Amino acid sequence: MRRCVIELRYEPPYFPSELSVEVEGQAAKLSLLESNRGIAGLWGADVWTTPGLRSYRLLLDGRAILDPNQPLSIAESGDEYSLVRVPDCTRGRWFRVSTEGAGRERRFLLAFERGLSAEQQERAKRGEEVMGIPLDSESLRIEVDGIKYPASLDGEGVIVSTSGLSDGKHLLTLSASDERGTAAEVFQAPFWVETRSHRWTRGIMYQVVLDRLSPPQREGSQAIDEDTPSIGARWGGQLDGVTEMIESGYFERLGVRSLWISPLAPNPPGQWTGVEGGAPRYEGYHGYWAAAPRSVGSEWGGEESLERLISRAHERGLRVIVDVALNHVHESHPYVEDHPEWFYPPGCLCGRPGCDWGRYIETCRFTTYLPDFRWQGIEAMRVQVDDALWWLERFDLDGLRVDAVPMMPRRVTRLLSAESHRRFEGLRERHLLLGETFTGPQEWDRIGWYIGPQGLDGQFDFPWMWALREVIAWEAAPMWTLIEAWRSGEAQWSNAAPLMGLFTGNHDVSRFVSEAAGSDLSDPWERPPPQIESPEALGRLWIATALNYLLPGIPVLYYGDESGLSGANDPDNRRPYWPLGADAPLNLDGPRAQHFQRVAQLGKLRA
């Protein structure tokens, strides 16, 4: 039967005279009774309350603390409370019991957990044993991809076989009522049919900065002259260009098994001043300035283009994750006007005098036009988390890359993780949540704080990236520095069993090959470094790439690194790149073509 209780169990470090709990911040206090399990000092109580997200805290001899057994929390009026989701026990629900078989031939066993009538709830509160309302088997409907699907009934259990389904991703839906006619919670969960079970670490993840991949302005040519757009302007790359790459087999050739696509929310038109100040030279080409929730920007191609891309990717077994920025929105976003209380007031700009990154990282703004969420109460956090998960549900995505993780309290990513598990992983198909905590060298502890079974699945290993640059690109440290860096990272997060992203560079740092060539990277706007053709510099990039491809984790390939694309810091590290066409890597000669072939060969071996 279903239970509507918060099961509170606490073992204090000493023996208090009284332990009490507040539920939802109410004034009434419920004393926790010492359990009868024979364990001295273990306190507990079952608290019945209404369904939904509920907040509470423990009062230890009058001193408020969070429940150490509860990973979720919220902040209310400057105080922090534990947060728990209480189920609706009046409705039955389905849950997975086991999965049998492998590959294309699997069987899912699901069981029905009965709901309680109002009378049964009252009896259960008194400690009486109740059985719940049985399933009405005639009401049961099972669908795969929206079409009625045969299954075997076993009492109040269901056996669903994948035999006969086409390869690719599918959606299982179970709906039913109990014998009194009350609808059970609808069970809905995706699953894959494929010869070999998927692992995120098996194969390469390819990072796409959408605006810069196959943009139409200079299609078929990598030449850049005075007639091309500014490097801080939109170039026009869209989702259909990535779909064309999928259909061409480009990603299979590189051993790519997953795609990470830059944010797809609409961004405002016009030019805006960057964090370095000066003339307004940036447009929202990168996607991180969301101007509206729950919509695909027309500049990226719109919803139909995203649906088509994901469909083509899934047909080939490719997973797709999309970047989401929960920490901030653009000032033109409707939330800013409708809910000003959700945001910190302007004034503290990250890294400026009096607003250093270390002390104010959770409260500062990147710029004046990017309001930063305050994360007080449940409403703003719930809306932002639901908006992020909308992308998973609406477009059948396989995960999210979470931007600017340390700029938000850990409770935000923990709620995101809990809700993702609850809503999309009913059949144990992992939906990857990969975080970005930008750090300098040796800052492993900052990354490890956000990962684990109750947090993010993994993060990008920035200390490892810096070690690769120090040792291989710059030759500023001996090779054993890499061993020390790797072991330090493992010591920090090995118990969390994370999926760490290994990379040589991304959209926030200079290109590895330009660092290896010793290029002048001081002015990405007026003096961008030349395109590197040096076999030595490309060889250093190859060694660093090979290390990432051969180590545990998720090897991440930044677009263009497969052919040694050059670049200084932002925005020159986001140069346009045309992978298909007459001048593309598949048809080039010389050192860059050789580099491409080596990256492709090792990528296929990893896959």
Coordinates of C-alpha atoms in Angstrom, one line a residue:
M1 CA 0.0 0.0 0.0
R2 CA 1.0 3.6 -0.4
R3 CA 2.4 5.6 2.5
C4 CA 1.9 9.3 3.0
V5 CA 4.3 9.8 5.8
I6 CA 7.6 11.5 6.3
E7 CA 9.8 8.8 8.0
L8 CA 12.0 10.8 10.3
R9 CA 15.0 8.9 11.8
Y10 CA 17.8 10.7 13.7
E11 CA 20.7 9.5 15.7
P12 CA 22.2 12.5 17.5
P13 CA 25.9 12.6 18.4
Y14 CA 24.8 12.9 22.1
F15 CA 21.6 12.1 24.0
P16 CA 19.3 15.2 24.1
S17 CA 16.4 15.4 26.5
E18 CA 14.0 16.1 23.7
L19 CA 14.0 16.1 19.9
S20 CA 11.2 17.9 18.0
V21 CA 10.4 18.6 14.3
E22 CA 8.7 21.4 12.4
V23 CA 6.8 20.6 9.3
E24 CA 6.4 23.3 6.6
G25 CA 7.6 25.9 9.1
Q26 CA 4.4 25.5 11.2
A27 CA 4.5 26.5 14.9
A28 CA 3.3 23.1 16.1
K29 CA 6.1 20.8 17.1
L30 CA 6.0 17.0 17.0
S31 CA 8.2 15.2 19.5
L32 CA 10.2 12.3 18.1
L33 CA 9.9 9.2 20.1
E34 CA 12.8 7.0 20.8
S35 CA 12.5 3.9 18.6
N36 CA 11.9 0.4 20.1
R37 CA 14.5 -1.2 17.9
G38 CA 16.9 -1.5 20.8
I39 CA 19.4 1.0 19.5
A40 CA 20.1 3.6 22.2
G41 CA 19.9 7.1 21.0
L42 CA 18.0 6.4 17.7
W43 CA 14.9 8.7 17.5
G44 CA 12.1 8.5 15.0
A45 CA 8.5 9.3 14.0
D46 CA 6.2 8.9 11.1
V47 CA 4.7 12.3 10.2
W48 CA 1.5 12.3 8.1
T49 CA 1.0 15.3 5.9
T50 CA -0.5 16.4 2.6
P51 CA 1.0 15.4 -0.8
G52 CA 3.6 17.5 -2.5
L53 CA 6.9 19.1 -1.7
R54 CA 7.0 19.8 2.1
S55 CA 9.6 21.5 4.2
Y56 CA 10.7 20.9 7.8
R57 CA 13.6 20.9 10.1
L58 CA 14.7 19.1 13.2
L59 CA 15.0 21.0 16.5
L60 CA 17.6 19.4 18.7
D61 CA 17.0 20.8 22.2
G62 CA 15.7 23.9 20.5
R63 CA 18.6 24.2 18.0
A64 CA 17.4 24.0 14.4
I65 CA 19.3 21.6 12.1
L66 CA 18.7 20.0 8.7
D67 CA 17.7 16.4 8.5
P68 CA 21.0 14.6 7.7
N69 CA 19.1 11.8 6.0
Q70 CA 17.4 14.1 3.5
P71 CA 19.4 15.4 0.6
L72 CA 16.9 18.1 -0.5
S73 CA 16.5 21.5 1.1
I74 CA 15.1 25.0 0.5
A75 CA 15.9 28.5 2.0
E76 CA 13.1 30.5 3.5
S77 CA 13.5 33.9 5.0
G78 CA 17.2 33.3 5.6
D79 CA 16.7 29.9 7.2
E80 CA 17.3 26.5 5.5
Y81 CA 14.8 23.7 5.8
S82 CA 14.9 20.1 4.6
L83 CA 12.6 19.3 1.7
V84 CA 10.8 16.1 1.0
R85 CA 8.3 15.0 -1.7
V86 CA 5.2 13.3 -0.1
P87 CA 3.3 11.0 -2.4
D88 CA -0.4 11.1 -3.0
C89 CA -1.4 7.9 -1.2
T90 CA -5.0 8.1 -2.4
R91 CA -3.8 7.0 -5.9
G92 CA -2.1 3.8 -6.8
R93 CA 1.2 3.8 -8.8
W94 CA 3.4 1.5 -10.9
F95 CA 7.0 0.8 -10.2
R96 CA 9.7 -1.3 -11.8
V97 CA 10.5 -4.5 -9.9
S98 CA 13.2 -6.0 -12.2
T99 CA 14.6 -6.2 -15.7
E100 CA 15.5 -9.5 -17.3
G101 CA 17.6 -10.2 -20.5
A102 CA 19.9 -7.9 -22.4
G103 CA 20.3 -6.2 -25.8
R104 CA 17.2 -6.3 -28.0
E105 CA 15.5 -9.0 -25.8
R106 CA 14.5 -7.6 -22.4
R107 CA 11.5 -8.0 -20.2
F108 CA 10.4 -5.4 -17.6
L109 CA 8.4 -6.5 -14.6
L110 CA 6.3 -3.8 -13.1
A111 CA 4.1 -4.0 -10.0
F112 CA 1.1 -2.0 -8.8
E113 CA 1.2 -0.3 -5.4
R114 CA -2.3 0.3 -4.1
G115 CA -3.8 3.6 -3.0
L116 CA -5.8 4.1 0.2
S117 CA -9.3 5.4 0.7
A118 CA -9.9 8.2 3.2
E119 CA -11.2 5.6 5.7
Q120 CA -8.1 3.4 5.2
Q121 CA -5.8 6.4 5.7
E122 CA -7.4 7.2 9.1
R123 CA -6.9 3.5 10.1
A124 CA -3.3 3.6 8.9
K125 CA -2.6 6.7 11.0
R126 CA -3.7 4.8 14.0
G127 CA -1.2 2.0 13.2
E128 CA -3.7 -0.5 11.8
E129 CA -2.8 -2.7 8.9
V130 CA -4.7 -1.9 5.7
M131 CA -4.5 -3.5 2.2
G132 CA -5.4 -0.6 -0.1
I133 CA -7.8 -0.6 -3.0
P134 CA -7.1 -3.4 -5.6
L135 CA -6.3 -2.7 -9.3
D136 CA -9.1 -2.8 -11.8
S137 CA -7.4 -5.0 -14.4
E138 CA -10.0 -4.2 -17.0
S139 CA -8.9 -0.5 -16.9
L140 CA -5.3 -1.2 -17.6
R141 CA -3.9 0.3 -20.8
I142 CA -0.3 -0.3 -21.9
E143 CA 1.2 1.7 -24.7
V144 CA 4.6 1.9 -26.4
D145 CA 5.2 5.1 -28.3
G146 CA 1.5 6.0 -28.0
I147 CA 0.2 2.7 -29.5
K148 CA -1.5 -0.1 -27.6
Y149 CA 1.0 -2.8 -26.8
P150 CA 0.5 -6.4 -25.6
A151 CA 1.8 -7.4 -22.2
S152 CA 1.3 -10.2 -19.7
L153 CA -0.6 -9.7 -16.5
D154 CA 0.6 -11.5 -13.3
G155 CA -1.8 -10.7 -10.5
E156 CA -1.3 -7.0 -10.0
G157 CA 1.9 -7.0 -12.0
V158 CA 2.7 -6.5 -15.7
I159 CA 5.4 -8.0 -17.8
V160 CA 6.4 -6.0 -20.9
S161 CA 8.7 -7.6 -23.5
T162 CA 10.8 -5.6 -26.0
S163 CA 10.8 -8.4 -28.5
G164 CA 9.8 -7.3 -31.9
L165 CA 10.4 -3.6 -31.3
S166 CA 12.6 -1.7 -33.7
D167 CA 16.0 -0.5 -32.6
G168 CA 16.1 3.0 -31.0
K169 CA 14.4 4.8 -28.2
H170 CA 10.8 4.0 -27.1
L171 CA 8.4 5.3 -24.5
L172 CA 6.4 3.0 -22.2
T173 CA 3.1 4.3 -20.7
L174 CA 0.9 2.5 -18.2
S175 CA -2.5 3.9 -17.1
A176 CA -5.2 2.3 -15.0
S177 CA -7.7 2.8 -12.2
D178 CA -8.4 1.0 -9.0
E179 CA -11.7 -0.8 -8.2
R180 CA -13.3 2.4 -6.8
G181 CA -12.6 4.2 -10.1
T182 CA -9.7 6.4 -8.9
A183 CA -7.1 6.8 -11.6
A184 CA -3.6 5.6 -10.6
E185 CA -0.6 7.8 -11.4
V186 CA 0.4 7.3 -15.0
F187 CA 3.7 5.5 -15.4
Q188 CA 5.8 6.8 -18.2
A189 CA 9.4 6.0 -18.9
P190 CA 11.7 5.8 -21.9
F191 CA 13.8 2.7 -22.8
W192 CA 16.2 1.7 -25.6
V193 CA 16.2 -1.3 -27.8
E194 CA 19.7 -1.8 -29.1
T195 CA 22.2 -4.7 -29.6
R196 CA 24.7 -3.4 -27.1
S197 CA 23.6 -1.7 -23.9
H198 CA 24.7 2.0 -23.8
R199 CA 27.2 3.4 -21.4
W200 CA 28.0 7.1 -21.4
T201 CA 31.7 6.3 -21.1
R202 CA 31.6 4.1 -24.2
G203 CA 32.4 6.5 -27.1
I204 CA 33.0 10.2 -27.5
M205 CA 30.8 13.2 -26.5
Y206 CA 31.0 16.0 -29.1
Q207 CA 30.5 19.6 -27.9
V208 CA 28.5 21.8 -30.4
V209 CA 28.4 25.6 -30.2
L210 CA 25.5 25.7 -32.6
D211 CA 25.9 29.1 -34.1
R212 CA 29.5 28.3 -35.2
L213 CA 29.0 24.8 -36.6
S214 CA 28.4 24.9 -40.4
P215 CA 27.0 28.5 -40.5
P216 CA 25.5 29.5 -43.8
Q217 CA 27.3 32.8 -44.4
R218 CA 30.4 31.2 -45.7
E219 CA 29.2 27.7 -46.4
G220 CA 31.8 25.4 -48.1
S221 CA 34.7 27.7 -47.2
Q222 CA 36.9 28.2 -44.2
A223 CA 38.2 31.5 -45.5
I224 CA 37.6 34.5 -43.3
D225 CA 38.1 38.1 -44.6
E226 CA 36.8 41.6 -44.0
D227 CA 33.3 40.7 -45.3
T228 CA 32.7 38.1 -42.6
P229 CA 30.7 38.9 -39.4
S230 CA 32.5 39.9 -36.2
I231 CA 33.7 37.0 -34.1
G232 CA 31.2 38.3 -31.4
A233 CA 28.3 38.4 -33.8
R234 CA 25.8 35.7 -34.9
W235 CA 27.1 33.5 -37.8
G236 CA 23.8 31.6 -38.2
G237 CA 24.6 27.9 -37.5
Q238 CA 21.3 26.0 -36.9
L239 CA 20.1 22.6 -35.8
D240 CA 19.6 21.4 -39.4
G241 CA 23.3 21.7 -39.9
V242 CA 23.9 19.2 -37.1
T243 CA 21.2 16.9 -38.5
E244 CA 23.1 16.9 -41.8
M245 CA 26.2 15.9 -40.0
I246 CA 24.4 13.0 -38.3
E247 CA 23.0 11.8 -41.6
S248 CA 26.4 12.1 -43.3
G249 CA 27.9 9.6 -40.8
Y250 CA 30.4 12.3 -39.6
F251 CA 29.9 11.5 -36.0
E252 CA 30.2 7.7 -36.4
R253 CA 33.5 8.3 -38.2
L254 CA 34.8 10.0 -35.1
G255 CA 33.4 7.4 -32.6
V256 CA 31.0 9.9 -31.2
R257 CA 28.1 8.4 -29.2
S258 CA 26.6 11.5 -27.7
L259 CA 26.1 15.2 -28.6
W260 CA 26.2 18.1 -26.3
I261 CA 24.4 21.1 -27.9
S262 CA 24.7 24.7 -26.6
P263 CA 21.5 26.3 -25.1
L264 CA 18.5 26.6 -27.3
A265 CA 16.2 29.1 -25.6
P266 CA 15.6 32.3 -27.5
N267 CA 18.3 34.9 -27.0
P268 CA 17.7 38.7 -27.4
P269 CA 18.6 40.5 -30.6
G270 CA 21.1 43.3 -30.6
Q271 CA 24.6 43.8 -29.2
W272 CA 25.6 43.8 -25.6
T273 CA 28.7 44.7 -23.6
G274 CA 30.8 41.7 -22.6
V275 CA 32.2 41.1 -19.1
E276 CA 35.4 42.8 -20.0
G277 CA 33.5 46.1 -20.7
G278 CA 34.2 48.3 -23.7
A279 CA 32.1 48.6 -26.9
P280 CA 29.0 46.5 -27.3
R281 CA 30.4 43.8 -29.4
Y282 CA 28.6 40.6 -28.4
E283 CA 25.3 39.2 -29.7
G284 CA 23.5 36.3 -28.0
Y285 CA 25.0 33.8 -30.5
H286 CA 26.1 31.4 -27.7
G287 CA 22.6 30.8 -26.2
Y288 CA 23.3 31.6 -22.6
W289 CA 21.1 34.7 -22.4
A290 CA 17.7 33.1 -22.2
A291 CA 14.9 35.6 -23.1
A292 CA 12.0 33.2 -22.7
P293 CA 11.2 29.9 -21.0
R294 CA 10.1 26.6 -22.6
S295 CA 10.7 27.5 -26.3
V296 CA 13.3 26.9 -29.0
G297 CA 14.7 30.1 -30.4
S298 CA 13.9 30.7 -34.1
E299 CA 17.5 31.6 -34.5
W300 CA 18.4 27.9 -33.9
G301 CA 15.8 26.6 -36.3
G302 CA 12.7 26.1 -34.0
E303 CA 11.1 23.1 -32.4
E304 CA 10.6 21.0 -35.6
S305 CA 14.3 21.2 -36.4
L306 CA 15.1 20.0 -32.9
E307 CA 12.6 17.1 -33.1
R308 CA 14.1 16.1 -36.4
L309 CA 17.7 16.2 -35.1
I310 CA 16.8 14.1 -32.0
S311 CA 14.9 11.6 -34.2
R312 CA 17.8 11.1 -36.6
A313 CA 20.3 10.8 -33.7
H314 CA 18.2 8.2 -31.9
E315 CA 17.9 6.2 -35.1
R316 CA 21.7 5.9 -35.0
G317 CA 21.9 5.2 -31.3
L318 CA 23.3 8.7 -30.5
R319 CA 22.4 10.3 -27.2
V320 CA 21.6 14.0 -27.1
I321 CA 22.0 16.4 -24.2
V322 CA 21.3 20.2 -24.3
D323 CA 22.9 22.9 -22.2
V324 CA 20.7 24.7 -19.6
A325 CA 21.5 27.8 -17.6
L326 CA 19.5 27.9 -14.4
N327 CA 21.5 30.5 -12.6
H328 CA 20.5 33.5 -14.6
V329 CA 18.3 34.9 -17.4
H330 CA 18.5 37.9 -19.7
E331 CA 16.8 41.1 -18.4
S332 CA 14.2 40.8 -21.2
H333 CA 13.0 37.5 -19.8
P334 CA 9.4 37.7 -18.6
Y335 CA 10.3 36.3 -15.1
V336 CA 12.3 39.4 -14.4
E337 CA 9.2 41.7 -14.7
D338 CA 6.7 39.2 -13.4
H339 CA 8.7 38.0 -10.4
P340 CA 11.4 40.6 -9.4
E341 CA 11.5 39.0 -5.9
W342 CA 13.1 35.9 -7.5
F343 CA 16.3 37.9 -8.3
Y344 CA 19.2 39.6 -6.5
P345 CA 19.2 43.3 -6.9
P346 CA 21.7 44.8 -9.3
G347 CA 25.0 46.0 -8.0
C348 CA 27.4 43.1 -7.3
L349 CA 29.1 42.1 -10.6
C350 CA 31.3 39.0 -10.4
G351 CA 35.0 39.7 -10.2
R352 CA 34.7 43.4 -10.0
P353 CA 36.1 45.5 -7.0
G354 CA 34.2 44.7 -3.9
C355 CA 32.5 41.6 -5.4
D356 CA 35.1 38.9 -5.6
W357 CA 34.3 35.5 -7.1
G358 CA 35.1 33.5 -3.9
R359 CA 32.9 35.3 -1.5
Y360 CA 30.0 36.4 -3.7
I361 CA 29.9 33.6 -6.3
E362 CA 26.2 32.7 -5.5
T363 CA 24.9 36.2 -5.4
C364 CA 26.8 38.2 -8.1
R365 CA 25.7 38.9 -11.6
F366 CA 27.9 38.1 -14.7
T367 CA 26.8 41.5 -16.1
T368 CA 24.2 44.1 -15.4
Y369 CA 21.8 42.6 -18.0
L370 CA 21.9 39.0 -16.6
P371 CA 19.8 38.9 -13.3
D372 CA 20.9 36.2 -10.9
F373 CA 18.3 34.0 -9.1
R374 CA 18.1 34.3 -5.3
W375 CA 16.7 30.8 -4.7
Q376 CA 14.6 31.7 -1.7
G377 CA 11.6 29.6 -1.1
I378 CA 10.3 26.9 -3.3
E379 CA 8.6 28.7 -6.1
A380 CA 11.6 30.1 -8.1
M381 CA 13.5 26.9 -7.6
R382 CA 10.6 24.7 -8.7
V383 CA 9.9 26.8 -11.8
Q384 CA 13.6 26.8 -12.9
V385 CA 14.0 23.1 -12.3
D386 CA 10.7 22.3 -14.1
D387 CA 11.7 24.5 -17.0
A388 CA 15.0 22.6 -17.3
L389 CA 13.2 19.2 -17.2
W390 CA 10.8 20.4 -19.8
W391 CA 13.5 20.1 -22.4
L392 CA 14.0 16.4 -21.4
E393 CA 10.2 15.7 -21.6
R394 CA 9.2 17.7 -24.6
F395 CA 12.0 16.7 -26.9
D396 CA 12.9 13.2 -25.6
L397 CA 16.4 14.3 -24.7
D398 CA 18.9 12.0 -22.9
G399 CA 20.3 14.4 -20.4
L400 CA 21.3 18.0 -19.6
R401 CA 24.6 19.9 -19.3
V402 CA 24.1 22.2 -16.3
D403 CA 25.8 25.6 -16.6
A404 CA 27.5 27.6 -13.8
V405 CA 26.9 25.1 -11.1
P406 CA 28.8 26.8 -8.3
M407 CA 26.9 30.1 -8.8
M408 CA 23.8 28.3 -7.4
P409 CA 23.3 26.7 -4.0
R410 CA 23.8 22.9 -4.1
R411 CA 20.1 22.5 -3.2
V412 CA 19.2 23.5 -6.8
T413 CA 21.1 20.8 -8.6
R414 CA 20.0 18.2 -6.0
L415 CA 16.4 19.0 -6.6
L416 CA 17.1 18.8 -10.4
S417 CA 18.7 15.4 -9.9
A418 CA 15.9 14.0 -7.7
E419 CA 13.1 15.2 -10.1
S420 CA 15.0 13.8 -13.1
H421 CA 15.3 10.4 -11.4
R422 CA 11.6 10.4 -10.4
R423 CA 10.2 11.5 -13.7
F424 CA 12.4 9.9 -16.4
E425 CA 14.2 6.9 -14.9
G426 CA 11.4 4.5 -14.0
L427 CA 13.0 1.8 -16.2
R428 CA 16.6 2.7 -15.1
E429 CA 17.6 4.5 -18.3
R430 CA 20.1 7.0 -17.0
H431 CA 19.5 10.6 -18.0
L432 CA 22.8 12.3 -17.7
L433 CA 23.2 15.5 -15.6
L434 CA 26.7 16.8 -16.3
G435 CA 27.7 19.9 -14.5
E436 CA 30.1 22.7 -15.2
T437 CA 32.1 24.1 -12.2
F438 CA 34.8 26.2 -13.8
T439 CA 37.9 26.0 -11.7
G440 CA 41.6 26.6 -11.9
P441 CA 44.3 23.9 -11.4
Q442 CA 44.0 21.7 -8.3
E443 CA 40.5 22.7 -7.2
W444 CA 39.1 19.2 -7.0
D445 CA 37.1 19.8 -3.8
R446 CA 35.0 22.5 -5.5
I447 CA 34.0 20.0 -8.2
G448 CA 33.4 17.1 -5.9
W449 CA 30.9 19.0 -3.7
Y450 CA 28.1 18.8 -6.3
I451 CA 28.4 15.1 -7.5
G452 CA 27.2 11.8 -6.1
P453 CA 24.1 9.6 -6.1
Q454 CA 22.0 12.5 -4.7
G455 CA 23.5 15.2 -6.9
L456 CA 24.9 15.5 -10.4
D457 CA 26.0 12.4 -12.3
G458 CA 29.3 14.1 -13.0
Q459 CA 31.2 17.2 -13.9
F460 CA 33.9 18.4 -16.2
D461 CA 37.4 17.8 -14.8
F462 CA 38.9 21.2 -15.1
P463 CA 42.0 20.5 -13.0
W464 CA 42.8 17.6 -15.3
M465 CA 42.5 19.9 -18.3
W466 CA 44.9 22.4 -16.8
A467 CA 47.3 19.6 -16.0
L468 CA 47.2 18.5 -19.7
R469 CA 48.0 22.0 -20.7
E470 CA 50.8 22.5 -18.2
V471 CA 52.5 19.3 -19.1
I472 CA 51.8 18.7 -22.8
A473 CA 51.0 22.1 -24.3
W474 CA 53.5 24.2 -22.4
E475 CA 56.1 21.7 -21.1
A476 CA 56.1 23.5 -17.8
A477 CA 55.9 20.4 -15.6
P478 CA 57.1 16.8 -15.8
M479 CA 54.9 14.0 -17.0
W480 CA 54.4 12.6 -13.5
T481 CA 52.4 15.7 -12.7
L482 CA 49.6 14.1 -14.7
I483 CA 49.7 11.0 -12.5
E484 CA 49.5 13.2 -9.4
A485 CA 46.6 15.2 -10.9
W486 CA 44.6 12.1 -11.8
R487 CA 45.1 10.5 -8.4
S488 CA 44.1 13.7 -6.6
G489 CA 40.9 13.8 -8.6
E490 CA 40.1 10.2 -7.9
A491 CA 40.7 10.6 -4.2
Q492 CA 38.2 13.5 -4.1
W493 CA 35.3 11.9 -5.9
S494 CA 35.9 8.2 -6.5
N495 CA 33.3 7.2 -3.7
A496 CA 30.7 9.2 -5.7
A497 CA 31.2 7.0 -8.8
P498 CA 30.8 10.0 -11.1
L499 CA 30.9 10.3 -14.9
M500 CA 33.6 12.9 -15.3
G501 CA 34.0 14.8 -18.5
L502 CA 37.6 14.7 -19.8
F503 CA 38.5 17.5 -22.3
T504 CA 41.5 19.4 -23.7
G505 CA 39.4 22.6 -24.1
N506 CA 36.0 24.1 -24.5
H507 CA 34.2 27.3 -25.3
D508 CA 35.6 29.2 -22.2
V509 CA 39.3 28.7 -22.7
S510 CA 41.8 29.2 -25.5
R511 CA 42.3 26.4 -28.1
F512 CA 44.8 23.8 -27.0
V513 CA 46.6 23.7 -30.3
S514 CA 47.2 27.5 -30.2
E515 CA 48.6 27.1 -26.7
A516 CA 50.9 24.3 -27.8
A517 CA 52.2 26.4 -30.7
G518 CA 53.0 29.3 -28.4
S519 CA 50.8 31.7 -30.3
D520 CA 50.2 35.2 -29.2
L521 CA 46.7 35.0 -27.5
S522 CA 46.6 38.4 -25.9
D523 CA 44.0 40.0 -28.2
P524 CA 41.3 37.7 -29.5
W525 CA 39.4 40.6 -31.1
E526 CA 42.1 42.5 -33.1
R527 CA 44.9 40.0 -33.3
P528 CA 43.5 36.4 -33.4
P529 CA 46.2 33.8 -33.7
P530 CA 46.8 32.2 -37.1
Q531 CA 45.5 28.8 -38.0
I532 CA 48.1 26.3 -36.8
E533 CA 49.5 23.8 -39.3
S534 CA 52.5 22.7 -37.2
P535 CA 52.9 18.9 -36.9
E536 CA 54.5 19.4 -33.5
A537 CA 51.6 21.5 -32.1
L538 CA 49.1 19.2 -33.6
G539 CA 51.0 16.3 -32.2
R540 CA 50.7 17.7 -28.7
L541 CA 47.0 18.1 -29.2
W542 CA 46.8 14.5 -30.3
I543 CA 48.7 13.2 -27.2
A544 CA 46.3 15.1 -24.9
T545 CA 43.3 13.9 -26.8
A546 CA 44.6 10.3 -26.7
L547 CA 45.0 10.4 -23.0
N548 CA 41.4 11.5 -22.6
Y549 CA 40.2 8.8 -24.9
L550 CA 42.1 6.1 -23.0
L551 CA 41.1 7.0 -19.4
P552 CA 37.9 6.3 -17.4
G553 CA 35.2 9.0 -17.8
I554 CA 33.5 10.6 -20.8
P555 CA 35.9 11.9 -23.4
V556 CA 34.6 15.2 -24.7
L557 CA 35.7 16.5 -28.1
Y558 CA 35.2 20.3 -28.6
Y559 CA 34.0 21.0 -32.1
G560 CA 36.9 21.7 -34.5
D561 CA 39.5 20.0 -32.3
E562 CA 39.3 17.0 -34.5
S563 CA 41.1 19.0 -37.1
G564 CA 43.1 21.3 -34.9
L565 CA 41.0 24.5 -35.1
S566 CA 43.0 27.4 -33.6
G567 CA 41.7 30.2 -31.4
A568 CA 42.5 32.5 -28.5
N569 CA 40.2 33.1 -25.6
D570 CA 36.5 34.0 -25.8
P571 CA 35.1 34.7 -28.4
D572 CA 37.9 33.6 -30.7
N573 CA 37.8 30.1 -29.3
R574 CA 34.4 29.8 -30.9
R575 CA 35.4 30.3 -34.5
P576 CA 33.1 29.1 -37.3
Y577 CA 33.8 25.5 -38.5
W578 CA 32.6 23.7 -41.6
P579 CA 33.1 20.0 -41.2
L580 CA 31.4 19.1 -44.5
G581 CA 32.1 20.3 -48.0
A582 CA 35.1 20.8 -50.3
D583 CA 37.4 22.2 -47.6
A584 CA 36.3 20.0 -44.8
P585 CA 38.5 17.7 -42.7
L586 CA 37.5 14.6 -44.6
N587 CA 39.1 16.1 -47.8
L588 CA 42.1 18.1 -46.4
D589 CA 45.7 17.1 -46.9
G590 CA 48.6 17.7 -44.6
P591 CA 49.1 17.6 -40.8
R592 CA 45.6 18.6 -39.9
A593 CA 44.1 15.8 -42.1
Q594 CA 46.5 13.4 -40.4
H595 CA 45.4 14.6 -37.0
F596 CA 41.8 14.1 -38.0
Q597 CA 42.4 10.5 -39.1
R598 CA 44.2 9.7 -35.9
V599 CA 41.4 11.2 -33.7
A600 CA 38.8 9.3 -35.7
Q601 CA 40.7 6.0 -35.5
L602 CA 41.1 6.2 -31.7
G603 CA 37.5 7.5 -31.3
K604 CA 36.1 4.4 -33.1
L605 CA 38.3 2.2 -30.9
R606 CA 36.8 3.9 -27.8
A607 CA 33.3 3.4 -29.1

